[in-house]
XYZ file of C-alpha atoms in Angstrom:
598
model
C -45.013 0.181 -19.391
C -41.733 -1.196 -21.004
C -41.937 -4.978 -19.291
C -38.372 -6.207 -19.497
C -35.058 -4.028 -18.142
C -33.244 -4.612 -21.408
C -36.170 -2.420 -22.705
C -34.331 0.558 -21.566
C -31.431 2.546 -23.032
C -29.137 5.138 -21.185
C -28.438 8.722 -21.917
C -26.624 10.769 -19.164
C -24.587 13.840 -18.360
C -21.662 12.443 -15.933
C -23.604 13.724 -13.147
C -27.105 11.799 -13.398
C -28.645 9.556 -16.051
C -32.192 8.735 -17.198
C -33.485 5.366 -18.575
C -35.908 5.769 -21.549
C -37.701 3.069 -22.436
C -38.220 1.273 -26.349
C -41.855 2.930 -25.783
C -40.285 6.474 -26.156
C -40.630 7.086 -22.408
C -38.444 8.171 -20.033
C -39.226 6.062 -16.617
C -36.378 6.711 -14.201
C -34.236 10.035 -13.873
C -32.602 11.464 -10.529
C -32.031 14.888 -10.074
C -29.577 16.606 -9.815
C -27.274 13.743 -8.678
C -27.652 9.724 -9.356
C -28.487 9.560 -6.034
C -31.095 12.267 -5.398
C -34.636 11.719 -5.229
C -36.290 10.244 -8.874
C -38.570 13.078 -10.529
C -39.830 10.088 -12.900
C -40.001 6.187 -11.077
C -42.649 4.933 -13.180
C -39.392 2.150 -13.566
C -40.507 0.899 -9.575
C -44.009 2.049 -9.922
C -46.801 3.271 -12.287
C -47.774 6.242 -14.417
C -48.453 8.314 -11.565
C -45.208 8.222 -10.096
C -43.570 9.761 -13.054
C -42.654 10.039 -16.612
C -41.962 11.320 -19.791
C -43.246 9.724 -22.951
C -43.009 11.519 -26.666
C -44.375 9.057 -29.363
C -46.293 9.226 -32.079
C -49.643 9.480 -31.238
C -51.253 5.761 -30.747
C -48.234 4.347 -31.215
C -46.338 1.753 -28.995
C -43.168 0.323 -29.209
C -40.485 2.134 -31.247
C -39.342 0.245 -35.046
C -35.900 0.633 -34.104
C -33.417 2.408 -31.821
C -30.062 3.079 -31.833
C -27.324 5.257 -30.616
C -24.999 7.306 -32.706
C -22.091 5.206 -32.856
C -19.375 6.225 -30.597
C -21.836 8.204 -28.278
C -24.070 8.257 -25.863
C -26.620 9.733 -27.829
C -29.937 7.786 -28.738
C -32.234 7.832 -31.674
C -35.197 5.922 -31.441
C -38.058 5.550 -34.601
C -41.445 4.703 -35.202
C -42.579 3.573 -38.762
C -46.356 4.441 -38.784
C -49.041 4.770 -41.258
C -48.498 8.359 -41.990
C -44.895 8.061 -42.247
C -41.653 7.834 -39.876
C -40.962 9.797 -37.091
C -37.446 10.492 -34.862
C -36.904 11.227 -31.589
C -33.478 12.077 -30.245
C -32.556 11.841 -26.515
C -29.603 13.147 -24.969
C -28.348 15.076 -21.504
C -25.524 17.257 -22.675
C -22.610 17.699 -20.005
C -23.833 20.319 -17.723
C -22.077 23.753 -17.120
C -24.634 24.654 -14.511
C -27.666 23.275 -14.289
C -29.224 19.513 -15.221
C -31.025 19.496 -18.974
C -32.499 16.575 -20.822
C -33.080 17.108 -24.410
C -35.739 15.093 -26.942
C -35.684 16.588 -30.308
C -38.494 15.484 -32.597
C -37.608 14.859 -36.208
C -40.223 14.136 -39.586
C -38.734 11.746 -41.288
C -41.118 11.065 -43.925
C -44.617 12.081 -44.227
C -46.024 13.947 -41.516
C -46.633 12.425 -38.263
C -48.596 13.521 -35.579
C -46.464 13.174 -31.932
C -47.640 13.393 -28.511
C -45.885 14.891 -25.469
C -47.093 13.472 -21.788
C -45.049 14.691 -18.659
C -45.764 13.477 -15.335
C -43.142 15.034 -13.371
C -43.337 13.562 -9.128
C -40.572 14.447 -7.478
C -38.958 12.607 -4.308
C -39.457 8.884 -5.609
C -42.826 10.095 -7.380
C -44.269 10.644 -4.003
C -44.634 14.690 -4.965
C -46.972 16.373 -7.103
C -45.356 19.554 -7.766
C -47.719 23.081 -8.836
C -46.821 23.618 -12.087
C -47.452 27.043 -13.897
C -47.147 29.344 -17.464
C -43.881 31.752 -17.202
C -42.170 32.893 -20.621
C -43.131 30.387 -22.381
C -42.128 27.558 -20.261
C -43.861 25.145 -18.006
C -42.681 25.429 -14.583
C -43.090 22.470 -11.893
C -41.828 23.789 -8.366
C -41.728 21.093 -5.145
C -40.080 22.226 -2.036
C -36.142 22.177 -3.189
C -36.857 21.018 -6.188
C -38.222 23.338 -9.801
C -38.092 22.085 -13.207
C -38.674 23.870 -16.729
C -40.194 22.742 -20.022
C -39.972 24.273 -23.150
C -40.094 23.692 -26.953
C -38.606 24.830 -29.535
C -40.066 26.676 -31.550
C -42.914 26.579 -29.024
C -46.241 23.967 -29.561
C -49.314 24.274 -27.786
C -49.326 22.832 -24.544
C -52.352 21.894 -21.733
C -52.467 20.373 -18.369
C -54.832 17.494 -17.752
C -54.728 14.879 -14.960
C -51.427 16.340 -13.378
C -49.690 15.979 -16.483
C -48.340 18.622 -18.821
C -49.323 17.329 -22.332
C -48.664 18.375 -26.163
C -49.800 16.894 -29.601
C -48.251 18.575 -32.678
C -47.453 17.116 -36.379
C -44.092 17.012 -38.023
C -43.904 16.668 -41.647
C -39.963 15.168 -43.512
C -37.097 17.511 -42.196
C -39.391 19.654 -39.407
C -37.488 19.672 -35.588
C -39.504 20.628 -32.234
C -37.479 20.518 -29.292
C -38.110 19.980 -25.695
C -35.982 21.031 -22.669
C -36.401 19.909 -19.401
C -34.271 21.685 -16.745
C -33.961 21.417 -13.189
C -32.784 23.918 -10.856
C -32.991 24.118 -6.999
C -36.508 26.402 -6.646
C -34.692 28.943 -4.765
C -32.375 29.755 -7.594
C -33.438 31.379 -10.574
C -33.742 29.947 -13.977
C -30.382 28.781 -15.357
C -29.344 29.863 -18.709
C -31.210 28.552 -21.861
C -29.274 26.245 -23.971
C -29.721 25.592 -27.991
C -30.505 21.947 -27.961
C -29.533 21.805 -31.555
C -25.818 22.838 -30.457
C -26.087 20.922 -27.853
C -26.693 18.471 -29.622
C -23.853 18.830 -32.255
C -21.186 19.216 -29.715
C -22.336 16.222 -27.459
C -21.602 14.223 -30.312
C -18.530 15.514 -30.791
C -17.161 15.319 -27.740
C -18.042 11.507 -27.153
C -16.368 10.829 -30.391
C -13.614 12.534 -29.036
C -13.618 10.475 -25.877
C -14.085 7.109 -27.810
C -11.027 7.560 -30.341
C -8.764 7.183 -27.749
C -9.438 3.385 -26.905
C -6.626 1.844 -28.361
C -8.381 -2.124 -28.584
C -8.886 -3.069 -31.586
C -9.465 -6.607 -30.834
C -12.941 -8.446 -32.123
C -16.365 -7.223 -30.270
C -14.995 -3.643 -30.184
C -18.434 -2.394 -30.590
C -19.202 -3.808 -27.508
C -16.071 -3.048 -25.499
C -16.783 0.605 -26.671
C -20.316 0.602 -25.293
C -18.829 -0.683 -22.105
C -16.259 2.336 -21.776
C -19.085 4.997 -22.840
C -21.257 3.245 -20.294
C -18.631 3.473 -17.211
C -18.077 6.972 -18.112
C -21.573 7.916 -17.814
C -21.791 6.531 -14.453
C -18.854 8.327 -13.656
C -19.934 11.210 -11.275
C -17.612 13.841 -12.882
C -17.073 16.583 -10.009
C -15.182 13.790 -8.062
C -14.250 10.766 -10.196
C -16.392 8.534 -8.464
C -17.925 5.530 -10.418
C -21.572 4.106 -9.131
C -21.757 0.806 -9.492
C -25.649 1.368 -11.600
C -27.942 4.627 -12.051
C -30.942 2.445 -10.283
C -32.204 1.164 -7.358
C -34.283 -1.711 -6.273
C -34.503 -3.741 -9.923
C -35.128 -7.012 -8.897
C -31.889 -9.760 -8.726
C -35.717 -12.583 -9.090
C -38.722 -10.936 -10.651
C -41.678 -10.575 -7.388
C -38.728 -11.272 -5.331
C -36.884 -9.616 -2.541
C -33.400 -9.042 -3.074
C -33.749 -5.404 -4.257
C -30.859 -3.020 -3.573
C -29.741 0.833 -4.220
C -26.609 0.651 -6.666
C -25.920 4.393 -7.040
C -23.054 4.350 -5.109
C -19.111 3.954 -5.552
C -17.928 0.389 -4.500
C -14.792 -0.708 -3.549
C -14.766 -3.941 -4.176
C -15.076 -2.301 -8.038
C -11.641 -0.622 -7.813
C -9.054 -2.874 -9.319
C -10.992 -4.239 -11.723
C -12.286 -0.655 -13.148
C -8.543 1.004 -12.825
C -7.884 -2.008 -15.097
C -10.164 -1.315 -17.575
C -9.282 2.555 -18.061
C -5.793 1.951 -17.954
C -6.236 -1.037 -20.194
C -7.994 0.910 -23.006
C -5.831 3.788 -23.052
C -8.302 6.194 -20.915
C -5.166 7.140 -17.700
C -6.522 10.608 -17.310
C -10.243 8.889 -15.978
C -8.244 5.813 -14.000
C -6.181 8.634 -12.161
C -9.470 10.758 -11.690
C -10.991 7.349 -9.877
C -7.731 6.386 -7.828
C -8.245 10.307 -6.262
C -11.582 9.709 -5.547
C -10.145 6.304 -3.636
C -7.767 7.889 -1.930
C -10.330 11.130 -0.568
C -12.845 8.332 0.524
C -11.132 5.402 2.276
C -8.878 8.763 4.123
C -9.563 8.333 8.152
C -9.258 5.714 10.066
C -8.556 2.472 8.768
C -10.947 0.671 11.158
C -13.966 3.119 9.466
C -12.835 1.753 6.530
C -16.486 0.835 4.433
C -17.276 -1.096 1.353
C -19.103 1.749 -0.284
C -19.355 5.604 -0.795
C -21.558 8.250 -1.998
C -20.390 9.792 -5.363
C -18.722 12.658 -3.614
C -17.119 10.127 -0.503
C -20.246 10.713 1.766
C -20.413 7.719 4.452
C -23.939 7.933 5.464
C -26.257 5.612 3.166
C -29.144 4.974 5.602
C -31.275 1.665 3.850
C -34.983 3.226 3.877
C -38.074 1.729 2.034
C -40.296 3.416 -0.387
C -43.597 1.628 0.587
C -45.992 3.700 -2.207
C -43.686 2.168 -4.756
C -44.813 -1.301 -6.132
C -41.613 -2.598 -7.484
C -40.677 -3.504 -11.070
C -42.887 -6.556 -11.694
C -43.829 -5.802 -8.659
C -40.611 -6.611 -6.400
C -40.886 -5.013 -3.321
C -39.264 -3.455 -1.549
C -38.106 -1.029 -3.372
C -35.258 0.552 -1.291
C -32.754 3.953 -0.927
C -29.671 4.034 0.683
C -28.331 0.735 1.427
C -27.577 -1.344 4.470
C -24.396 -3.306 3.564
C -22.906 0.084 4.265
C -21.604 -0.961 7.456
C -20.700 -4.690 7.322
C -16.723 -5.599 7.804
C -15.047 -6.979 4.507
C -12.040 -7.736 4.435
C -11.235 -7.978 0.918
C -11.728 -4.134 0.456
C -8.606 -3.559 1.941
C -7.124 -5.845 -0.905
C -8.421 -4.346 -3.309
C -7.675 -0.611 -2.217
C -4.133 -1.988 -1.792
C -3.788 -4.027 -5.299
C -5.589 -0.446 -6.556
C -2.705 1.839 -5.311
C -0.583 -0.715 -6.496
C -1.391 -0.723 -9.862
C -2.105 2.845 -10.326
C 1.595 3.021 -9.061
C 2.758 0.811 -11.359
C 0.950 1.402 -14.314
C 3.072 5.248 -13.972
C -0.024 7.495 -12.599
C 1.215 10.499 -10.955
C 1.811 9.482 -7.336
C 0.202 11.661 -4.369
C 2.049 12.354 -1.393
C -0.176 10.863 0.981
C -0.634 7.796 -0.431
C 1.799 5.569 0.845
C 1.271 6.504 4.730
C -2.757 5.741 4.128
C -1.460 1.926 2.531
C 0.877 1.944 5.556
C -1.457 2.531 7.901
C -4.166 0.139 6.182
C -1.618 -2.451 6.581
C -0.928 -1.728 10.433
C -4.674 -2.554 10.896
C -4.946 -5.603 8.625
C -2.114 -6.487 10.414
C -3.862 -7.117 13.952
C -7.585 -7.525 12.387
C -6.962 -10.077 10.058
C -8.486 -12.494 11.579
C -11.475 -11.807 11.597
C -15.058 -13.330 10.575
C -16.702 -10.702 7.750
C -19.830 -10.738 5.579
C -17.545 -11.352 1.956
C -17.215 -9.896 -1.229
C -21.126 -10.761 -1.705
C -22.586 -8.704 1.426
C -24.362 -11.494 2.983
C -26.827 -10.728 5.477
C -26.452 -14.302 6.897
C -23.866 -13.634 9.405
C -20.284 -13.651 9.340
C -18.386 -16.312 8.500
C -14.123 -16.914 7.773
C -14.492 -16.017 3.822
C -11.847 -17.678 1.658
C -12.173 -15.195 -0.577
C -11.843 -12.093 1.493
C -8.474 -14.024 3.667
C -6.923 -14.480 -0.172
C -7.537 -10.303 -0.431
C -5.885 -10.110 2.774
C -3.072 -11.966 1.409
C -3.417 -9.835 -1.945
C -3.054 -6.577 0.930
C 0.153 -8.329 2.139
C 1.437 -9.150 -0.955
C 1.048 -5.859 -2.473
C 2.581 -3.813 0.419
C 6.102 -6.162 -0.047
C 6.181 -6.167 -3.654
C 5.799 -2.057 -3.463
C 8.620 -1.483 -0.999
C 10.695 -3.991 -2.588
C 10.688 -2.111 -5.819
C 10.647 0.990 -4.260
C 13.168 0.884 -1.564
C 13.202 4.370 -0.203
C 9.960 4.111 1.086
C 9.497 2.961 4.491
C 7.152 0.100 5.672
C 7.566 -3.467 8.225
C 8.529 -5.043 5.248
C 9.490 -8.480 7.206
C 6.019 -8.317 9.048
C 4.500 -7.781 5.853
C 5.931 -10.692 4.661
C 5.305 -13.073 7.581
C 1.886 -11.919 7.562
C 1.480 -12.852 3.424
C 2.843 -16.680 4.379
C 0.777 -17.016 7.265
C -2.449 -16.037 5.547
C -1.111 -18.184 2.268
C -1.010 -21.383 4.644
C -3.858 -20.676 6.282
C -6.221 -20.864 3.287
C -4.457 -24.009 1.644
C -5.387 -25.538 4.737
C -8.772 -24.415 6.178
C -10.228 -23.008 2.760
C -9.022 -25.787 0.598
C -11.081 -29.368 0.340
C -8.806 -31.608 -0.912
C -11.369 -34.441 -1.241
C -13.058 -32.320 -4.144
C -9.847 -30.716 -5.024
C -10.956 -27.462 -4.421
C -11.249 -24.195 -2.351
C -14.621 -23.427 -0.397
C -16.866 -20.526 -0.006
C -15.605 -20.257 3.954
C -13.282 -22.687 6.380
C -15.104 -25.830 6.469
C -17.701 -25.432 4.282
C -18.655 -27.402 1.076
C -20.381 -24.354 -0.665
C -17.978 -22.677 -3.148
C -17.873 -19.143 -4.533
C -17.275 -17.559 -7.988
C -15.143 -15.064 -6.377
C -12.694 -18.213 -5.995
C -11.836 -17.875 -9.540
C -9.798 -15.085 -9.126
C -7.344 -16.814 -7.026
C -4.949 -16.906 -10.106
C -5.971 -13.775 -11.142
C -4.717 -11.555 -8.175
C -1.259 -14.625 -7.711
C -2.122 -16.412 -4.777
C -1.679 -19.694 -6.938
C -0.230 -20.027 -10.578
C -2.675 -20.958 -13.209
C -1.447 -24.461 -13.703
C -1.706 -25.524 -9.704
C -3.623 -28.552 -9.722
C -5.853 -26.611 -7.326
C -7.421 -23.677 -9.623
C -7.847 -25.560 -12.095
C -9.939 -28.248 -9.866
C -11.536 -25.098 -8.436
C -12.661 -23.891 -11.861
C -14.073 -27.255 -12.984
C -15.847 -27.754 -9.689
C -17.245 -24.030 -10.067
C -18.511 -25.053 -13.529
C -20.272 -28.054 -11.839
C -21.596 -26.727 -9.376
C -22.482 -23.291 -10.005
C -23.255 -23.471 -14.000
C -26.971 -22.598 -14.928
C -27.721 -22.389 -18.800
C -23.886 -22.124 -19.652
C -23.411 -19.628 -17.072
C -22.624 -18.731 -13.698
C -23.623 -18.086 -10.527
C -21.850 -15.967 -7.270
C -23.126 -18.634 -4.931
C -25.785 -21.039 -4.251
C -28.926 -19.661 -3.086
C -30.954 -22.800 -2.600
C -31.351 -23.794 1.017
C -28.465 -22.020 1.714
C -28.075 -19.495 4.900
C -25.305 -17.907 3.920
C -26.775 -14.440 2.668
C -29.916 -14.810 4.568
C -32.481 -14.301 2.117
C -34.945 -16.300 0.340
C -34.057 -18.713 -2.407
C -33.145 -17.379 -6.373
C -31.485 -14.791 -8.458
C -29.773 -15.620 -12.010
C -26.537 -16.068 -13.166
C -24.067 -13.506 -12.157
C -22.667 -11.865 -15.480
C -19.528 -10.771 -13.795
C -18.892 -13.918 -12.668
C -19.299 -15.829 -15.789
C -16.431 -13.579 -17.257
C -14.528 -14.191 -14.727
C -14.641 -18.269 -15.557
C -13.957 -16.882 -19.331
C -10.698 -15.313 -18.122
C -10.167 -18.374 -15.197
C -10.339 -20.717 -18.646
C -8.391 -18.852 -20.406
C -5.105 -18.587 -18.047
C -5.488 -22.736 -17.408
C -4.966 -23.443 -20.977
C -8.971 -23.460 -22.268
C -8.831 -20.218 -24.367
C -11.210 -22.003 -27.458
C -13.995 -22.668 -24.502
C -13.281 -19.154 -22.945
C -13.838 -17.002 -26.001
C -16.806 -19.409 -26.687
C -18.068 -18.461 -23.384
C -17.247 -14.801 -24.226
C -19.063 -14.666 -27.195
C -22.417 -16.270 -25.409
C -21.390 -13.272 -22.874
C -21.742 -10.711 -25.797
C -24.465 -11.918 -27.130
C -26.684 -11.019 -23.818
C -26.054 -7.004 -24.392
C -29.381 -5.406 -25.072
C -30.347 -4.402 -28.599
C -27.857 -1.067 -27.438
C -25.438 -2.643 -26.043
C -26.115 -2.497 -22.767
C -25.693 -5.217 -19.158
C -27.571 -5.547 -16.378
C -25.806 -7.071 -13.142
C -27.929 -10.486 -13.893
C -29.605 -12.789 -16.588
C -32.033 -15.107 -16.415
C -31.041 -18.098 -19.062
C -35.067 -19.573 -18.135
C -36.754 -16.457 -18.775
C -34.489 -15.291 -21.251
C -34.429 -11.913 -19.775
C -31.965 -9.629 -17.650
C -32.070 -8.783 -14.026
C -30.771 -6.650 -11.308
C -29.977 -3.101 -11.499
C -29.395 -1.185 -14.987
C -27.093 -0.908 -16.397
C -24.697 -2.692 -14.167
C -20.447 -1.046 -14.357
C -19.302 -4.832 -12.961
C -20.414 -6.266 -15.976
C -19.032 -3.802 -18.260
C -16.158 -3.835 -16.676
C -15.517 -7.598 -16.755
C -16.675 -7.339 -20.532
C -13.676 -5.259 -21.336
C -11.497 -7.113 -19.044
C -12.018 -10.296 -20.360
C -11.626 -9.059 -23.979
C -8.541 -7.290 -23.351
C -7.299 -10.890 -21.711
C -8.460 -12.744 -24.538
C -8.257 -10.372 -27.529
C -6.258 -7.271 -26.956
C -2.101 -6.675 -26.726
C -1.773 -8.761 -22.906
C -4.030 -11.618 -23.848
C -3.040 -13.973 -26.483
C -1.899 -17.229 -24.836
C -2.901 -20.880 -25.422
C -5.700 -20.485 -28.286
C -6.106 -24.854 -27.822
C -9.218 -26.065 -26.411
């Protein structure tokens, strides 16, 4: 089994992805949705929870992998004795039904490949029959029936609940396998040609790609970041989930496992940044919709997270036949921080709408009664203890962080009807409420022995989310304040030139045993927190370390380990893409620029 999460590439079809491992095997695909039950979880478990390996036969890891530039298509080869062999993965955007598509290549000599499918549907916890029909292999489960072919067809047997194949490709020969799902009620979708669809996947990510306009240095990897957030972009509705996975471990053996395959909030600003940023306003107004249809109702109902189509029920439930990557268990669905109160979400909604507003989006009728009415509960709620931007399962404490959203909320809501006149709003309320939270947190969130803001009132623990206090304008840069925030962040929270959200040691905060690494998304953030208090040579320094972290295809987990040398957390992780093309845009692209002094 592939050992390391940076072992795995992506390939998706807007509606679900698949993880396929430097071995040639495919260990973690949902279907039909990324949050339906896995068909293969031999990611959180073993062979016999599901997978899909084609390889030359005896071989192991691949010589090299790759994906086409500009796409999200992935070659991967294998230099053997008898010569090289390709394998090309993709999942071509779906008019109907879900396919994945591995086309076998010769590229020298002639090779000999094996085929192994293990298909277990519902987490790998279902054996499915599976039967001859037309040439296909059909698997059927309850809801769920998938179907195998090749093209043209190679001899295929079942042995130990696996459908298996062994053929030889000599330089220039193609076999291609299928594998589409279908609810088993339905009948068989349409074939495809996985040679055209092939051909026009590629085109139509190069398509998408051209239209980034930064041309700033690391493009490569800002690229990769905006292919990567459009794969996890659920395309029916707009809605972006935060990672494909569940449950891959924030501590290898350790606890703090959690289901990403859901559509944060807290992700909103920072994302509609990014699109607009490089050019993509047709995907940023696609994501403010699918804002505005989920946070609709009643403010006080108002959660942290959504399904990818807005759905509010996301039960936490553990898998217990699982045994965990590296074996960190639990491995969990659904996830409990569904229903904790933060406050900062209705920031960030507001500073969302704000910006799409601003940055010329078309507006929606609606949209300014649901900020009104967000306002009208902030308003009298405010208050209020939460469980933060980090969704702490230590009990709720007075956040610094999420009061300086509620300012952000406030501040927002003014600057909108002060540019915009004609719309209606308690603009004076609004602004008594932005000065009263303002001088609350200078004085209960800010320690001015250490000359900087805390985690909570009263506290001495501090919090990387504190570094976007300039950021979102509570203070300027150059208030002595940030910038002894940032240095004390560096002190306290730096690990391997790094950062992390919190501390974790002794600490009851989140409620959960010691350890996780260094928070990528955070660490950008100090790159861009650097940057804007006059340290631009150590920010893009810092960037560059950033960079260098992306897997051998580009790709971020939500974590990194600078002991182990290795990345953690789920896979790939849209935070840390998204702060990756943040912080070059900052530092690199047309609104950076600034102090380049160290």
């Amino acid at each position: 089994m592939n050992a390391r999460i940076e072992d795995y590439a992506l390939i998706g079809d807007e509606q679900t992805a698949a993880l396929v491992g430097r071995d040639g095997s495919i260990d973690w695909l949902c279907l039909p949705r990324f949050d339906s039950g896995a068909c293969f979880a031999r990611l959180l478990g073993d062979e016999d929870n599901g997978y899909w390996r084609i390889a030359p036969k005896g071989a192991d890891t691949c010589t090299r992998r790759a994906y086409r530039p500009d796409t999200l298509v992935l070659d991967t080869e294998w230099e053997t004795a008898d010569g090289t062999v390709r394998v090309t993965d993709l999942m071509p955007q779906r008019e109907r039904a879900p396919d994945v598509v591995r086309i076998v290549e010769g590229v020298s000599g002639r090779v000999t490949v094996r085929s192994t499918l293990r298909l277990r549907f519902d987490y790998g916890s279902i054996v499915p029959w599976v039967r001859r029909s037309d040439g296909h292999r059909v698997a059927v489960a309850g809801p769920d029936s998938a179907w195998l072919r090749a093209e043209p067809a190679v001899h295929t047997w079942g042995e130990h609940l696996g459908t298996h194949a062994e053929f030889t490709v000599a330089e220039g020969e193609r076999v291609a396998f299928v594998l589409t799902w279908h609810p088993s009620h339905e009948p068989r979708p349409p074939l495809i040609d996985p040679y055209e669809a092939l051909s026009s996947s590629v085109t139509d990510w190069r398509r998408w790609t051209v239209r980034c306009r930064y041309d700033g240095p690391h493009r490569d990897a800002v690229v990769r970041s905006l292919i990567t957030l459009k794969a996890l972009t659920y395309a029916p509705t707009g809605g972006i989930v935060a990672a494909p996975t569940t449950s891959l471990p924030e501590q290898l053996g350790g606890v703090r496992n959690w289901d990403y395959r859901y559509c944060w909030l807290r992700d909103s600003t920072l994302t509609l940044g990014a699109l607009l940023s490089a050019g993509y306003h047709e995907e940023a107004a696609a994501w403010r919709d699918w804002l505005l249809r989920a946070v609709a109702g009643d403010p006080a109902d108002l959660q942290i997270m959504y399904g990818v189509a807005g759905e509010r029920r996301l039960s936490e439930t553990e898998l217990p036949w699982l045994s965990g990557f590296a074996g960190s268990t639990p491995v969990r669905t659904g996830n409990g921080a569904v229903d904790q109160l933060q406050l900062d979400v209705y920031g960030e909604v507001m500073d969302s709408l704000a910006l799409a507003r601003a940055s010329g989006l078309p507006p929606r009728p609606h949209m300014w009664a649901l900020q009104r009415t967000l306002m009208e509960f902030l308003q009298a709620q405010w208050r209020q203890p939460d469980e933060g931007l980090w969704e702490v399962r230590g009990g709720r404490r007075q956040f610094v962080h999420s009061k300086v959203m509620v300012w952000v909320a406030a501040d927002r809501a003014v600057r909108t009807l002060e540019q915009h006149p004609d719309l209606k709003g308690d603009l004076e309320g609004w602004r008594r409420l932005r000065e009263e939270v303002h001088r609350e947190v200078c004085e209960k969130g800010y320690d001015p022995e250490r000359n900087t803001f805390t985690q909570y009132y009263g506290s001495r623990e501090l919090d990387a989310a504190l570094l976007l206090i300039p950021r979102v304008g509570f203070l300027p840069p150059d208030d002595p304040r940030v910038v002894g925030t940032v240095d004390a962040l560096r002190d306290d929270l730096g690990h391997g030139g790094f950062l992390r959200r919190y501390d974790t040691e002794g600490s009851a905060v989140d409620g959960l045993p010691d350890g996780e690494g260094v928070f990528l998304a955070c660490s950008f953030w100090l790159a861009d927190a650097l940057h804007m208090t006059g340290r631009t040579k150590e920010a893009r320094e810092l960037f560059e370390r950033l960079a260098g972290l992306v897997n051998d295809v580009g790709l971020l987990a939500e974590e990194y380990d600078p002991v182990g040398g290795c990345q953690l957390g789920n896979f790939p992780q849209a935070f840390s893409h998204i702060a990756l093309v943040n912080t070059a845009m900052i530092l690199f692209g047309d609104t950076g620029a600034g102090d380049t002094a160290g």
